[in-house]
C-alpha cells in the first residue's frame, strides 16, 4: 500500500498518473483558478451558515460506477431529496489503489462497482458533472493513501474531502503502518493549508465512526481530535468531526457536545470545527418501520447535540446500497432534524451532563501520553504499538484491538475490557458501574453479538388504526 | 473444551502455533473488502469451539489465500467474507487459481454478495459457477457446514471405512 510520492509533488504525481493512463493532466494553477472562481457555495460556507442558523445539514452517501448513472443519481438526490451536500462515494478498488482492476471494471462493467471510480473517469468529467449542481460535493472514501484521489478531487473543483491518517487507516487497511498513513494524510492537510492561504477553504471531515461497531465515544473523539490537531498544524481551517450514533440519546448528545468543547480546548481559534453525526453505522434493522425509527432517532440526536450536519441512512441499509428513491426518503426523513417540534421532547439534561463530563475526561486521559510527546507521529505510532491507543475490531493487524466494548442496559456503549488504555481507576470504575454486571469473560461471544445486533432487533409493527 | 484465554480467542495474527489434530479453518476478507468485524467475531467463535483459525483478515489477495492453504496440510475449509458487493469481481480468478494449485479444500463464501439492496437471486449461482462450494445466507450455516465437513473427514479417515478424503459437497448444506 502507498505510492512512491515525494512529499512536495502530490499534484505532480496525479499529473503523471493522468499521462500514464492517457487522460489530460490538470494544470495546477488552472485548478486553483477554477476553485477561486466557483460561484456556488462551498461546503465550508454551508456549514458556517447552518451553524449560525442552528440548522442541521443533511448529506447522503452515494456512488455508482457509470458516470451518466452517477449524474442521474446526484440529480435525483438534489432535486427530489434536496440534499444540502452531495457525495461522491468512491469504490472499494480505487480506495485501496487497486487501479488496474478498477480501470478494467470502470470500462467494462461499471455497474458492478460499489462506488464512483473518480480516478478512472478523471477530473474533467467529474468537474463537469459536479458543476451541474448547485449543492457542493464531498468525496468520501476510505483510503489509507489518499494522495492521488485528493489531487483528483482538487482538480475536479471539489473542496470537501473525508478521512484522516488514523481514521482511514485503522478500519480500511490490514498492513499500512500508522506512520505511513499519517505521512500520506499530512500531505493532504499541508496542501489544504496552502489552499487556505489562497482563501480556498477545504473542509476536512474526520471519520470518527472508525470500525463502525460499538465504538466507545471517547475513542472516536480521541482519534479524531488527534487528526484535527495535526490538520490544524498544517494550516487546515475547516474541520468536521464525525461521531457515530450509538443509539443512546444521552451518550450521543454528550459526545456531540464534547466535539465543540474539545475543539475549543485543542484547536486554534481561527479553525472552524463542526460536529457531524453519522446516523447509526452498525447492523441496521431490516423492517422498514424500525429502520426509519432509527433514522428519526438519529435526526433527534443531531438536533439536540447541535450537529451541523448529519449523514443519513436509508430504510434499505440492511440489504445493501440503497435505491435512489430510498435515499431520497432517507434524506427527507433526516431533514426532520430541522423541525422545532423535537424541542418539545423532554431532554435528560442531568444524564447528558454527567456523560459529557465523563467522555471529556476520558479523551484527556487518552491524549495525555501523546500530548506529552508533542503529538509527534512517533508518539502516536508508539501509542498504538503499546495499546495505549486502541480501537475495537481494527482491520489493521498492527493494533492490539484488545479493547472490548459492551452495551449497558440502556444501550450506551462502554468498555468491558480496557486492554492497555491509560485510564484512571475512576474511569474504569465508571464503565464497570455503567455496565452493572461483569461479563463472564471477554470470550462471551453471545453477549458481544447481542450488543452488536442491539438496534437491529425487530419488533412487530402495530397495525395502524383504521379511520372509518 | 480446554481453557482458552482472551488473547488466544481474539488473536488476529496470521501464523499461530497450531495444535496438532485440531481442524484448521482459513478465514479471509475478499480482496477489495475491509469489513472485518464479522470476520473477527467468527474467528473468535471458531477458536472457542476448538478450531484452529488462520485469519488472513482484511483485503486479502486470493492468491495469498490459496498459498496459505497450500502451506498447511489438512485444512478443513477456506471461508471468505465479502460485504461490499464485489464478491464476484474479487473472486473472478478463483477457477484459474484452483486449477493452478490443485485446490481440494472446500471454499465457503458469505456476506452481502452483490451491490444494491434489491437482489436478483443469481449471486450465489454465479459464485458457484466460478468454483465456490458453499454460499452462506446465515452465519449459523457456517458452523453447521464445518461440523459436517469435520464429521465427513473423521469418517473418511477411519481405516475400517476405507473412505477417501473427498467430500461430497452436493449432499451437504450448500444453499
XYZ file of C-alpha atoms in Angstrom:
643
model
C 0.000 0.000 0.000
C 1.160 3.506 -0.624
C 2.607 5.055 -3.729
C 6.130 6.358 -4.012
C 5.276 10.041 -3.952
C 7.622 12.823 -2.944
C 6.069 14.984 -0.284
C 6.134 18.145 -2.386
C 4.753 16.541 -5.507
C 1.221 15.497 -4.654
C -0.344 17.277 -7.609
C 2.511 16.390 -9.984
C 2.048 12.722 -9.168
C -1.555 12.944 -10.240
C -0.444 14.602 -13.472
C 1.910 11.679 -14.044
C -0.926 9.245 -13.346
C -3.083 11.042 -15.923
C -0.306 10.873 -18.511
C 0.210 7.178 -17.868
C -3.479 6.436 -18.222
C -3.945 8.525 -21.354
C -6.014 11.349 -19.903
C -5.190 15.039 -19.985
C -3.235 16.085 -16.891
C -4.652 19.035 -14.967
C -2.646 22.227 -14.641
C -2.353 23.171 -11.003
C -2.684 26.927 -11.495
C -5.786 26.409 -13.625
C -7.305 24.126 -10.993
C -6.759 26.727 -8.279
C -8.113 29.462 -10.528
C -11.199 27.305 -11.126
C -11.725 26.795 -7.381
C -11.435 30.526 -6.747
C -13.989 31.252 -9.428
C -16.670 28.828 -8.238
C -19.991 30.655 -7.968
C -21.754 28.120 -5.781
C -21.414 27.970 -2.011
C -18.689 25.673 -0.690
C -19.210 23.030 1.977
C -17.448 25.365 4.428
C -19.848 28.184 3.502
C -22.848 25.922 4.089
C -21.540 24.581 7.386
C -20.870 28.108 8.647
C -24.320 29.328 7.649
C -26.032 26.276 9.136
C -24.240 26.702 12.437
C -25.255 30.346 12.697
C -28.879 29.475 11.983
C -28.916 26.356 14.143
C -29.769 24.162 11.167
C -28.668 20.600 10.566
C -27.471 19.954 7.007
C -28.334 16.568 5.521
C -25.935 14.700 3.270
C -26.477 11.266 1.711
C -23.812 8.770 0.749
C -23.965 7.793 -2.894
C -21.769 6.358 -5.574
C -22.205 4.226 -8.680
C -19.702 3.202 -11.320
C -21.025 4.704 -14.510
C -20.792 8.461 -14.923
C -24.190 9.020 -16.546
C -25.801 6.964 -13.788
C -23.849 8.897 -11.164
C -25.022 12.182 -12.658
C -28.602 10.937 -12.635
C -28.269 9.764 -9.033
C -26.951 13.141 -7.896
C -29.706 14.869 -9.851
C -32.363 12.779 -8.112
C -30.922 13.328 -4.633
C -30.582 17.018 -5.344
C -33.951 17.712 -6.961
C -36.162 15.266 -5.036
C -34.255 14.873 -1.773
C -32.981 18.452 -1.554
C -29.685 17.151 -0.210
C -27.687 20.054 1.211
C -24.358 18.497 0.278
C -23.831 15.831 -2.379
C -21.414 12.948 -2.107
C -19.126 11.062 -4.386
C -18.642 7.790 -2.514
C -15.593 6.183 -4.066
C -15.495 2.477 -4.992
C -13.507 -0.033 -2.938
C -10.849 -0.733 -5.597
C -9.925 2.934 -6.004
C -9.774 3.318 -2.235
C -7.159 0.606 -1.968
C -5.296 1.748 -5.108
C -6.138 -1.447 -6.999
C -6.041 0.760 -10.059
C -5.714 -1.795 -12.860
C -8.706 -3.657 -11.537
C -10.873 -0.566 -11.235
C -9.823 0.711 -14.635
C -10.908 -2.561 -16.206
C -14.241 -2.631 -14.361
C -14.955 1.066 -14.966
C -14.572 0.408 -18.674
C -16.234 -2.982 -18.993
C -18.563 -3.471 -16.010
C -19.161 -0.083 -14.385
C -22.450 -1.316 -12.945
C -20.554 -3.819 -10.810
C -18.661 -1.143 -8.857
C -19.819 -0.196 -5.381
C -18.888 3.446 -5.797
C -17.745 6.155 -8.161
C -14.287 5.493 -9.690
C -13.113 9.092 -9.756
C -9.571 8.263 -10.846
C -10.843 6.178 -13.760
C -13.367 8.723 -15.007
C -10.891 11.516 -14.435
C -11.012 15.064 -13.212
C -12.519 16.651 -16.332
C -15.672 14.539 -16.439
C -16.006 14.746 -12.670
C -15.628 18.526 -12.693
C -18.238 18.810 -15.428
C -20.621 16.567 -13.501
C -20.257 18.431 -10.196
C -20.609 21.810 -11.896
C -24.134 20.920 -12.962
C -25.422 21.050 -9.372
C -25.938 23.943 -7.005
C -25.106 21.849 -3.968
C -21.381 21.265 -3.423
C -19.902 17.764 -3.489
C -17.762 15.956 -0.958
C -15.503 12.974 -1.687
C -15.971 10.136 0.819
C -13.837 7.051 0.515
C -11.624 5.043 2.891
C -8.097 5.340 1.525
C -5.068 4.917 3.746
C -3.073 6.587 0.964
C -5.383 9.280 -0.434
C -2.905 11.424 -2.335
C -3.874 10.634 -5.930
C -7.532 10.840 -5.034
C -7.093 14.131 -3.218
C -5.285 15.733 -6.171
C -8.030 14.448 -8.479
C -10.611 15.897 -6.076
C -8.982 19.325 -6.144
C -8.664 19.215 -9.937
C -12.357 18.291 -10.121
C -13.265 21.508 -8.308
C -14.270 19.832 -5.048
C -13.257 21.293 -1.678
C -14.525 18.744 0.812
C -12.587 15.556 1.479
C -13.216 12.939 4.135
C -10.626 10.951 6.044
C -7.506 11.114 8.172
C -4.254 9.342 8.820
C -5.763 7.228 11.596
C -9.463 7.024 10.836
C -8.856 5.993 7.211
C -6.152 3.516 8.097
C -7.414 1.564 11.102
C -10.761 0.458 9.595
C -9.559 0.314 5.998
C -6.130 -1.292 5.795
C -4.602 -4.502 7.030
C -0.977 -3.520 6.838
C -0.386 0.185 6.193
C 1.749 1.403 9.072
C 0.376 4.190 11.217
C 3.439 6.308 10.457
C 2.956 5.896 6.718
C -0.717 6.824 6.711
C -0.057 9.807 8.977
C 2.561 10.988 6.476
C 0.260 10.481 3.475
C -2.515 12.443 5.127
C -0.121 15.124 6.313
C 0.459 15.870 2.630
C -3.290 16.286 2.114
C -3.517 18.609 5.100
C -0.461 20.603 4.024
C -1.958 21.070 0.587
C -5.291 22.073 2.144
C -3.450 24.521 4.382
C -1.731 26.059 1.371
C -5.082 26.433 -0.375
C -6.442 28.148 2.738
C -3.705 30.765 2.362
C -5.264 31.486 -1.029
C -8.737 31.756 0.522
C -9.817 28.346 -0.742
C -11.150 26.581 2.339
C -11.120 22.806 2.163
C -13.485 21.047 4.550
C -11.584 18.124 6.042
C -14.039 15.692 7.627
C -12.603 13.196 10.098
C -14.112 9.737 10.329
C -14.818 9.103 13.995
C -17.006 6.183 13.041
C -13.844 4.063 12.743
C -14.779 0.372 12.532
C -18.442 1.348 12.899
C -19.332 -1.228 15.521
C -19.641 -0.472 19.242
C -17.149 2.389 19.187
C -16.902 3.976 22.640
C -17.352 7.764 22.319
C -14.032 8.560 23.977
C -12.165 6.526 21.364
C -14.000 8.109 18.426
C -13.272 11.573 19.798
C -9.667 10.933 20.855
C -8.733 9.589 17.416
C -10.430 12.411 15.530
C -9.041 15.038 17.898
C -5.519 13.798 17.198
C -6.214 14.100 13.476
C -7.765 17.538 13.965
C -4.773 18.881 15.873
C -2.416 17.517 13.208
C -4.544 19.028 10.417
C -4.655 22.408 12.153
C -0.864 22.343 12.459
C -0.692 22.099 8.672
C -2.952 25.107 8.263
C -6.338 23.449 7.710
C -9.089 25.934 8.614
C -12.259 23.851 8.359
C -12.527 20.585 10.263
C -15.657 18.474 10.562
C -15.531 15.855 13.276
C -17.884 12.973 12.666
C -19.210 10.926 15.541
C -21.207 7.708 15.047
C -24.650 7.441 16.637
C -24.619 4.770 19.334
C -28.378 4.808 19.806
C -28.324 6.043 23.389
C -29.594 9.625 23.209
C -27.841 10.961 26.311
C -24.491 9.493 25.368
C -24.744 10.663 21.761
C -25.760 14.222 22.624
C -22.982 14.330 25.222
C -20.412 13.169 22.669
C -21.539 15.731 20.092
C -21.313 18.462 22.731
C -17.795 17.262 23.535
C -16.693 17.874 19.943
C -17.215 21.574 20.491
C -15.597 21.724 23.922
C -12.595 19.665 22.792
C -12.163 21.828 19.701
C -12.216 24.917 21.892
C -9.537 23.416 24.112
C -7.211 21.995 21.486
C -7.668 23.839 18.181
C -6.599 27.382 17.287
C -9.442 29.920 17.357
C -9.200 30.553 13.615
C -10.091 26.939 12.832
C -13.778 26.293 12.246
C -14.775 22.960 13.751
C -18.166 21.371 13.098
C -19.761 18.383 14.857
C -21.209 15.851 12.404
C -23.427 12.914 13.274
C -23.261 9.695 11.304
C -26.622 8.033 11.655
C -26.196 4.548 13.062
C -23.410 2.735 11.208
C -23.798 -0.734 12.697
C -26.196 -3.535 11.875
C -29.466 -1.903 10.831
C -32.994 -3.282 11.307
C -34.436 -4.955 8.231
C -38.041 -3.933 8.723
C -38.732 -0.521 7.242
C -40.580 0.858 10.248
C -37.712 0.003 12.572
C -35.095 1.295 10.170
C -36.931 4.583 9.755
C -37.433 4.903 13.510
C -33.669 4.611 13.899
C -33.190 7.317 11.270
C -35.616 9.574 13.141
C -33.760 8.874 16.385
C -30.614 9.986 14.583
C -32.299 13.194 13.483
C -33.416 13.981 17.025
C -29.914 13.242 18.275
C -28.345 15.517 15.684
C -30.642 18.390 16.613
C -30.257 18.014 20.371
C -26.478 17.605 20.019
C -26.201 20.717 17.847
C -24.631 18.771 14.993
C -24.045 20.962 11.972
C -24.517 18.063 9.582
C -25.938 14.581 9.602
C -25.024 11.804 7.186
C -28.227 9.924 6.557
C -29.045 6.263 6.314
C -31.963 4.674 4.478
C -34.539 2.003 5.225
C -32.677 -0.287 2.810
C -29.442 -0.130 4.810
C -29.684 -3.740 5.974
C -29.905 -5.030 2.402
C -27.099 -3.126 0.678
C -26.592 0.051 -1.328
C -29.979 1.801 -1.424
C -32.010 2.750 -4.453
C -32.083 6.431 -5.271
C -35.695 6.656 -4.093
C -34.845 5.027 -0.762
C -32.011 7.523 -0.396
C -34.394 10.399 -1.165
C -36.733 9.063 1.512
C -33.837 8.841 3.978
C -32.770 12.424 3.294
C -36.288 13.784 3.691
C -36.805 11.838 6.905
C -33.483 13.123 8.238
C -34.495 16.674 7.447
C -36.985 16.403 10.292
C -33.918 17.265 12.399
C -34.756 20.842 11.488
C -38.234 20.708 12.959
C -38.701 22.735 16.118
C -41.201 20.116 17.253
C -38.338 17.979 18.539
C -37.722 20.755 21.062
C -40.948 19.653 22.753
C -39.301 16.398 23.791
C -38.063 16.299 27.371
C -34.272 16.199 27.462
C -32.392 14.273 30.174
C -30.071 17.174 30.928
C -28.534 15.673 34.076
C -27.675 12.441 32.285
C -26.222 14.312 29.336
C -24.060 16.499 31.543
C -22.776 13.542 33.504
C -21.906 11.627 30.322
C -20.347 14.716 28.772
C -18.031 15.356 31.716
C -17.033 11.704 31.718
C -16.342 11.482 27.963
C -14.332 14.691 28.089
C -12.121 13.438 30.911
C -11.651 10.068 29.163
C -10.460 11.801 25.995
C -7.991 13.792 28.071
C -6.706 10.583 29.661
C -6.238 9.008 26.228
C -4.490 12.058 24.783
C -2.246 12.881 27.757
C 0.611 10.441 26.999
C 0.976 11.555 23.390
C 0.440 15.233 24.130
C 3.409 14.897 26.466
C 5.407 13.952 23.368
C 4.020 16.867 21.347
C 1.716 14.606 19.359
C 4.549 13.530 17.083
C 3.951 10.800 14.538
C 6.402 8.646 16.511
C 4.447 9.192 19.716
C 1.144 8.293 18.042
C 2.614 5.233 16.376
C 4.200 4.114 19.653
C 0.898 4.547 21.491
C -0.820 2.169 19.082
C 2.101 -0.254 19.378
C 1.721 -0.396 23.149
C -2.066 -0.384 23.076
C -2.330 2.966 24.870
C -4.327 3.959 21.829
C -6.593 1.224 20.595
C -9.714 0.634 18.526
C -12.073 -2.343 18.785
C -12.238 -4.667 15.784
C -9.408 -2.976 13.878
C -8.784 -4.094 10.310
C -5.173 -3.075 10.757
C -3.422 -6.054 12.296
C -0.751 -3.898 13.946
C -3.239 -2.631 16.518
C -3.914 -4.515 19.710
C -7.705 -4.361 19.337
C -7.723 -5.553 22.925
C -10.474 -3.153 23.930
C -13.791 -4.944 24.230
C -16.861 -2.693 24.172
C -20.284 -3.555 25.561
C -23.711 -2.016 25.793
C -25.297 -1.015 29.062
C -28.885 -1.931 29.810
C -29.918 1.448 28.387
C -27.972 0.895 25.181
C -24.974 3.123 25.890
C -21.582 1.932 24.714
C -18.990 1.408 27.430
C -15.846 -0.671 27.817
C -15.805 -4.083 29.428
C -12.124 -4.794 28.799
C -9.745 -1.826 28.754
C -6.772 -3.544 27.170
C -3.851 -1.171 27.734
C -5.789 2.074 27.555
C -4.253 4.513 30.079
C -7.429 5.055 32.039
C -7.577 6.075 35.677
C -9.187 3.796 38.207
C -12.007 6.331 38.441
C -12.749 5.969 34.740
C -12.596 2.186 34.902
C -14.966 2.212 37.841
C -17.398 4.407 35.890
C -17.524 1.928 32.993
C -17.932 -1.025 35.318
C -20.764 0.730 37.088
C -22.484 1.583 33.813
C -22.254 -1.997 32.637
C -23.501 -3.044 36.040
C -22.688 -6.696 35.613
C -19.283 -8.063 34.846
C -19.097 -10.088 31.685
C -18.164 -13.665 32.448
C -15.132 -13.036 30.273
C -14.135 -11.351 27.041
C -14.787 -14.560 25.124
C -18.518 -14.244 25.714
C -19.348 -14.155 22.018
C -23.088 -14.355 22.522
C -23.036 -11.182 24.599
C -20.850 -9.330 22.101
C -23.052 -10.408 19.213
C -26.147 -9.363 21.135
C -24.665 -5.909 21.695
C -23.775 -5.563 18.028
C -27.284 -6.544 16.964
C -28.954 -4.431 19.668
C -30.519 -1.857 17.363
C -31.309 -4.393 14.651
C -33.774 -6.145 16.909
C -37.074 -6.354 15.115
C -40.371 -5.609 16.733
C -43.777 -6.292 15.343
C -45.355 -3.252 13.799
C -48.545 -2.290 15.479
C -51.320 -2.141 12.960
C -52.219 1.424 12.160
C -55.636 2.407 13.418
C -58.200 2.492 10.649
C -60.181 5.632 10.045
C -63.816 4.942 9.479
C -13.268 -27.673 25.870
C -9.981 -26.646 27.334
C -9.491 -23.219 28.855
C -8.828 -20.568 26.256
C -7.566 -17.109 27.019
C -8.886 -13.831 25.733
C -5.675 -13.306 23.800
C -5.986 -16.665 22.100
C -9.593 -16.037 21.168
C -9.035 -12.574 19.735
C -5.611 -13.338 18.289
C -5.585 -11.945 14.797
C -2.046 -12.895 13.912
C -1.713 -14.725 10.650
C 0.514 -17.510 11.822
C -0.444 -19.161 15.063
C 1.171 -22.096 16.668
C -1.246 -24.755 15.604
C -2.075 -27.666 17.846
C -1.741 -30.984 16.137
C -5.030 -32.560 15.311
C -7.351 -29.586 15.639
C -9.306 -28.817 12.491
C -7.878 -25.844 10.625
C -10.039 -23.172 9.022
C -8.618 -20.374 6.881
C -10.592 -17.132 7.094
C -10.141 -14.095 4.897
C -11.977 -10.999 3.762
C -12.260 -10.553 -0.012
C -9.525 -8.641 -1.860
C -11.300 -5.275 -2.079
C -13.159 -5.563 1.219
C -12.203 -4.359 4.689
C -15.300 -5.341 6.692
C -13.607 -7.313 9.437
C -15.975 -7.201 12.389
C -17.930 -10.325 11.451
C -14.688 -11.946 10.338
C -13.099 -11.342 13.746
C -16.123 -12.470 15.701
C -16.480 -15.619 13.641
C -12.773 -16.304 14.104
C -13.177 -15.895 17.843
C -16.254 -18.135 17.884
C -14.402 -20.832 15.967
C -11.493 -20.693 18.402
C -13.875 -21.070 21.322
C -15.346 -24.084 19.539
C -11.890 -25.642 19.293
C -10.966 -24.893 15.704
C -7.559 -23.582 14.773
C -8.107 -20.439 12.766
C -5.695 -18.809 10.367
C -7.302 -15.425 9.875
C -5.788 -13.531 6.968
C -8.040 -10.540 7.655
C -8.966 -7.566 5.522
C -8.479 -7.185 1.775
C -6.547 -10.389 1.263
C -5.482 -11.224 -2.313
C -6.955 -14.504 -3.473
C -3.542 -15.876 -4.306
C -2.428 -15.307 -0.692
C -5.435 -17.284 0.493
C -4.631 -20.197 -1.792
C -0.923 -20.150 -0.969
C -1.797 -20.236 2.732
C -3.899 -23.317 2.060
C -1.015 -24.857 0.160
C 1.427 -24.268 3.015
C -0.764 -26.015 5.606
C -1.737 -29.606 5.296
C -5.158 -30.758 6.346
C -7.140 -27.538 6.096
C -10.826 -28.250 6.674
C -12.177 -25.238 4.756
C -11.424 -21.810 3.373
C -14.051 -19.189 4.219
C -14.098 -15.787 2.564
C -16.281 -12.915 3.707
C -17.492 -10.282 1.276
C -19.721 -7.453 2.404
C -19.025 -4.652 -0.060
C -20.838 -6.225 -3.008
C -17.725 -7.089 -5.022
C -17.691 -10.839 -4.344
C -17.901 -11.934 -7.973
C -15.349 -9.386 -9.156
C -12.989 -10.144 -6.270
C -13.118 -13.903 -6.788
C -13.004 -13.951 -10.589
C -9.553 -15.585 -10.602
C -10.734 -18.491 -8.474
C -11.093 -21.026 -11.340
C -7.560 -20.299 -12.538
C -6.061 -20.496 -9.051
C -7.972 -23.640 -8.105
C -6.605 -25.361 -11.186
C -3.091 -23.982 -10.812
C -2.761 -25.032 -7.168
C -4.959 -28.126 -7.457
C -7.116 -26.924 -4.586
C -9.060 -29.745 -2.955
C -10.361 -27.823 0.026
C -13.970 -26.616 0.171
C -14.386 -22.887 -0.360
C -17.152 -21.081 1.516
C -18.313 -17.540 0.810
C -20.726 -15.441 2.834
C -21.852 -11.858 3.261
C -23.580 -9.312 1.067
C -22.757 -10.791 -2.303
C -23.762 -8.063 -4.736
C -24.203 -4.324 -4.732
C -27.665 -2.886 -4.438
C -30.356 -3.510 -1.882
C -32.505 -5.368 -4.375
C -31.001 -8.765 -5.261
C -31.977 -10.810 -8.286
C -31.067 -14.056 -6.549
C -28.418 -15.076 -9.055
C -25.400 -14.068 -6.954
C -24.955 -17.455 -5.312
C -25.149 -19.445 -8.522
C -22.637 -17.153 -10.237
C -20.193 -17.740 -7.403
C -20.742 -21.490 -7.564
C -20.095 -21.329 -11.282
C -16.606 -19.999 -10.623
C -15.789 -22.647 -8.033
C -17.246 -21.625 -4.690
C -18.578 -24.722 -2.940
C -20.869 -23.209 -0.330
C -22.758 -19.937 -0.178
C -23.860 -18.759 3.250
C -27.021 -16.827 3.824
C -26.686 -17.046 7.588
C -23.637 -17.383 9.798
C -25.123 -20.300 11.708
C -24.960 -22.299 8.483
C -21.204 -21.852 8.580
C -20.827 -23.729 11.834
C -23.158 -26.475 10.590
C -21.139 -26.854 7.390
C -17.869 -27.044 9.304
C -19.329 -29.654 11.652
C -20.447 -31.674 8.682
C -17.084 -31.365 6.963
C -15.359 -32.367 10.173
C -17.597 -35.387 10.616
C -17.150 -36.413 6.988
C -13.417 -36.120 7.385
C -13.385 -38.174 10.564
C -15.455 -40.893 8.923
C -13.283 -40.955 5.846
C -10.134 -41.224 7.938
C -11.285 -44.366 9.745
C -9.407 -47.225 8.053
C -12.285 -49.652 8.581
C -14.487 -47.467 6.436
C -11.934 -47.326 3.680
C -13.039 -43.775 2.925
C -11.301 -41.130 0.926
C -10.533 -37.511 1.706
C -13.058 -36.365 -0.800
C -16.160 -34.608 0.477
C -19.483 -34.871 -1.185
C -20.283 -31.199 -1.264
C -23.538 -31.678 -3.083
C -25.138 -33.655 -0.290
C -24.413 -31.124 2.399
C -25.717 -27.755 3.361
C -24.912 -25.696 0.316
C -27.618 -23.173 -0.452
